[in-house]
């Protein structure tokens, strides 16, 4: 069993992205019979989706766990749904902004994540890790990626399950900016993601 | 050189208190020539202050760092000032509430902490630990303890420097309650407190 | 042209609901050729939807604006999307809780609101009223109502447009609880809703 | 009986200041035998205090209520204490920043406000207006003004009582910036301030 874990590269206004570090660190990680393959996606509205498609074909994963950064959140956010909207005023790494555009023209309004969202959150919380089921993945690249991956796999009879976890800012990111924002340390994030991988591997 | 570090026992509605763990873990910790002696204070309006006085006489510290828990805060809060007020509606561990009473009848309105607050925060932030100079230690036992320790030492010619650091909730405390609140992991808190001890020992 | 405006009755832990007051106050309100008909919905998972259906048949509105209360929000939230999920731990007025259930079994994952969400927000903001496009209507009765109204009308060739606005707590609700939460005064809410009605009537 | 009410002029990053409007609107306001005289203070570290001193000599008030703007706060904040610190990184209207400087060299650490803080808050809350006793007036011009007014009057046998109320952002200020922040409408602020004036006049 292969689990594809993706992180994102840094994006404005951040200089690092903990999901890049998490993805890199988890490459080769084993959970029972399952092994993790990881990749770092570009924060680019036109390139992230093709990059995932290429990974799906090459890696042929049994499950996909996308990771993304959500400044301001205090807990790990296991996303329940991806919506067919792109809407962001801070440019992505292609210098592009979007206003109320669809991820996929004529695509359905939304897809549910197909990983066991509730079971993942329950296991995280039981392990003492702040986590919740989130009802919005935003309208930036994170939501787009969850949407387009689910869209690419929709209708396939035996398709990999797909999910997304948003992580808070790292402590050093909060310290550097001086703003009063919640953070989570990388080892705790990693423990949370490993719990998600356990749940996924257990099937 | 002896640095007295105090934590508090748990208090309503919490079952644990990270400052108790921090204080216990740091007992005997060495920083250059300095050594830490630690104690855990009761969350009791009438017993915390006498307990500190007894420690001052027995331990004879060169510096005192009180630690306390502040649910809702996202960063280490190095307190600048203690005010002569007790005002809390959630009972302390003696079952007592207070409304706009002084910590010390006829005491001055406030005392400044005498540890180098700004230097401690700057060093924490430089190390990537979220921290700030706080302008209110609240009106609960934490503020009372900072106030009464400073009051006990006021006017002494060669007195130990005194300070207070508030820490956020632990991740497991947030997970257990299901509320959307910031947290900080114990190892990161400890790194922050050790930095404060470095600054104190060097000072 | 008839615009149906609905509010909700109070629900735990609240004793009043500003959307009930708004709905009642706007009954008969005229905007150009349009007239408002209003109703107050029960906060009851099994009765709210049939009540709306009955209103649709009786009132035959050209547009529907549902209003709901969202404690904790600071601005008027014009909802973009309704998701096929019911998930709430605080009982509705039927004493019922829900965990990850669909609003409509075998219904689509989500519907977009069909009112001009962006135009409404832009007009509110231009008038100095705090407002934003919200990407989650939650998973309580509010989301259910938006979802089931859109579901009831889906596929009809000439169907009324449908939208939902969440309002903050009233100042008196915040004052009564003593919590540190944002609020909005009723006259300002009403000005915001009237702007939405203007946009709808012009549309 | 004369009550002096002061507001402040706008300051970075704001273009208006509701306390300027409140002060102007309340000039001449009568409460029983009391009459309000109002003034607008410069947001200038060196000019605000002399301006208050000049007003004290000319108006000879029996009570002084300073008003100031505190972006981010959700409720009227009746300040309990002023601390002898100036510390702000955003320049005042003189282009000046301060780092851990005293308001008054060799002044006491803090002064308590001498208006009946608790009675004012209780009356506001009873009237349905969100309000609380605040334990920090910050370290900007607001705190400085409360401190220096109290300092100017300290030791006088029959001196006017002094207090400070912080108000939230206006709705239009939040709308204009697009940030997710609490606000309060001007009529509600005014009702709150009038309640404070009632308590002062009755006092």
mmCIF file of C-alpha atoms in Angstrom, chain A residues 80 112 135, chain C residues 44-50 53 81-88 98-111 137-152:
data_model
loop_
_atom_site.group_PDB
_atom_site.id
_atom_site.type_symbol
_atom_site.label_atom_id
_atom_site.label_comp_id
_atom_site.label_asym_id
_atom_site.label_seq_id
_atom_site.Cartn_x
_atom_site.Cartn_y
_atom_site.Cartn_z
ATOM 1 C CA UNK A 80 -14.391 17.629 5.207
ATOM 2 C CA UNK A 112 -16.342 15.425 0.192
ATOM 3 C CA UNK A 135 -15.968 22.711 7.124
ATOM 4 C CA UNK C 44 -36.044 21.913 14.568
ATOM 5 C CA UNK C 45 -34.185 19.582 12.213
ATOM 6 C CA UNK C 46 -37.404 17.917 10.989
ATOM 7 C CA UNK C 47 -39.759 20.881 10.885
ATOM 8 C CA UNK C 48 -37.757 23.768 9.443
ATOM 9 C CA UNK C 49 -37.579 22.321 5.930
ATOM 10 C CA UNK C 50 -41.302 21.454 5.604
ATOM 11 C CA UNK C 53 -41.684 24.213 1.513
ATOM 12 C CA UNK C 81 -22.402 27.566 -0.228
ATOM 13 C CA UNK C 82 -24.515 25.006 1.649
ATOM 14 C CA UNK C 83 -23.069 21.555 2.288
ATOM 15 C CA UNK C 84 -24.951 18.281 2.690
ATOM 16 C CA UNK C 85 -23.957 17.796 6.337
ATOM 17 C CA UNK C 86 -25.644 18.042 9.702
ATOM 18 C CA UNK C 87 -23.246 17.920 12.616
ATOM 19 C CA UNK C 88 -23.993 19.587 15.946
ATOM 20 C CA UNK C 98 -26.526 15.159 14.764
ATOM 21 C CA UNK C 99 -23.166 13.689 13.886
ATOM 22 C CA UNK C 100 -22.010 13.759 10.276
ATOM 23 C CA UNK C 101 -25.416 13.048 8.774
ATOM 24 C CA UNK C 102 -26.631 14.315 5.411
ATOM 25 C CA UNK C 103 -29.306 16.991 5.108
ATOM 26 C CA UNK C 104 -30.736 14.973 2.220
ATOM 27 C CA UNK C 105 -29.819 11.329 1.759
ATOM 28 C CA UNK C 106 -28.257 10.909 -1.689
ATOM 29 C CA UNK C 107 -28.367 14.672 -2.231
ATOM 30 C CA UNK C 108 -25.432 16.371 -3.919
ATOM 31 C CA UNK C 109 -22.441 17.374 -1.805
ATOM 32 C CA UNK C 110 -23.273 21.075 -1.920
ATOM 33 C CA UNK C 111 -25.218 23.874 -3.569
ATOM 34 C CA UNK C 137 -22.613 28.238 6.838
ATOM 35 C CA UNK C 138 -21.725 25.741 9.545
ATOM 36 C CA UNK C 139 -23.390 22.363 9.965
ATOM 37 C CA UNK C 140 -26.387 23.349 12.090
ATOM 38 C CA UNK C 141 -29.946 24.305 11.123
ATOM 39 C CA UNK C 142 -28.813 27.352 9.140
ATOM 40 C CA UNK C 143 -26.789 25.326 6.677
ATOM 41 C CA UNK C 144 -29.515 22.687 6.565
ATOM 42 C CA UNK C 145 -32.150 25.263 5.659
ATOM 43 C CA UNK C 146 -30.048 26.851 2.931
ATOM 44 C CA UNK C 147 -29.258 23.388 1.574
ATOM 45 C CA UNK C 148 -32.801 22.055 1.615
ATOM 46 C CA UNK C 149 -34.307 25.198 0.100
ATOM 47 C CA UNK C 150 -31.780 25.080 -2.739
ATOM 48 C CA UNK C 151 -32.410 21.344 -3.088
ATOM 49 C CA UNK C 152 -36.163 21.833 -3.282
#
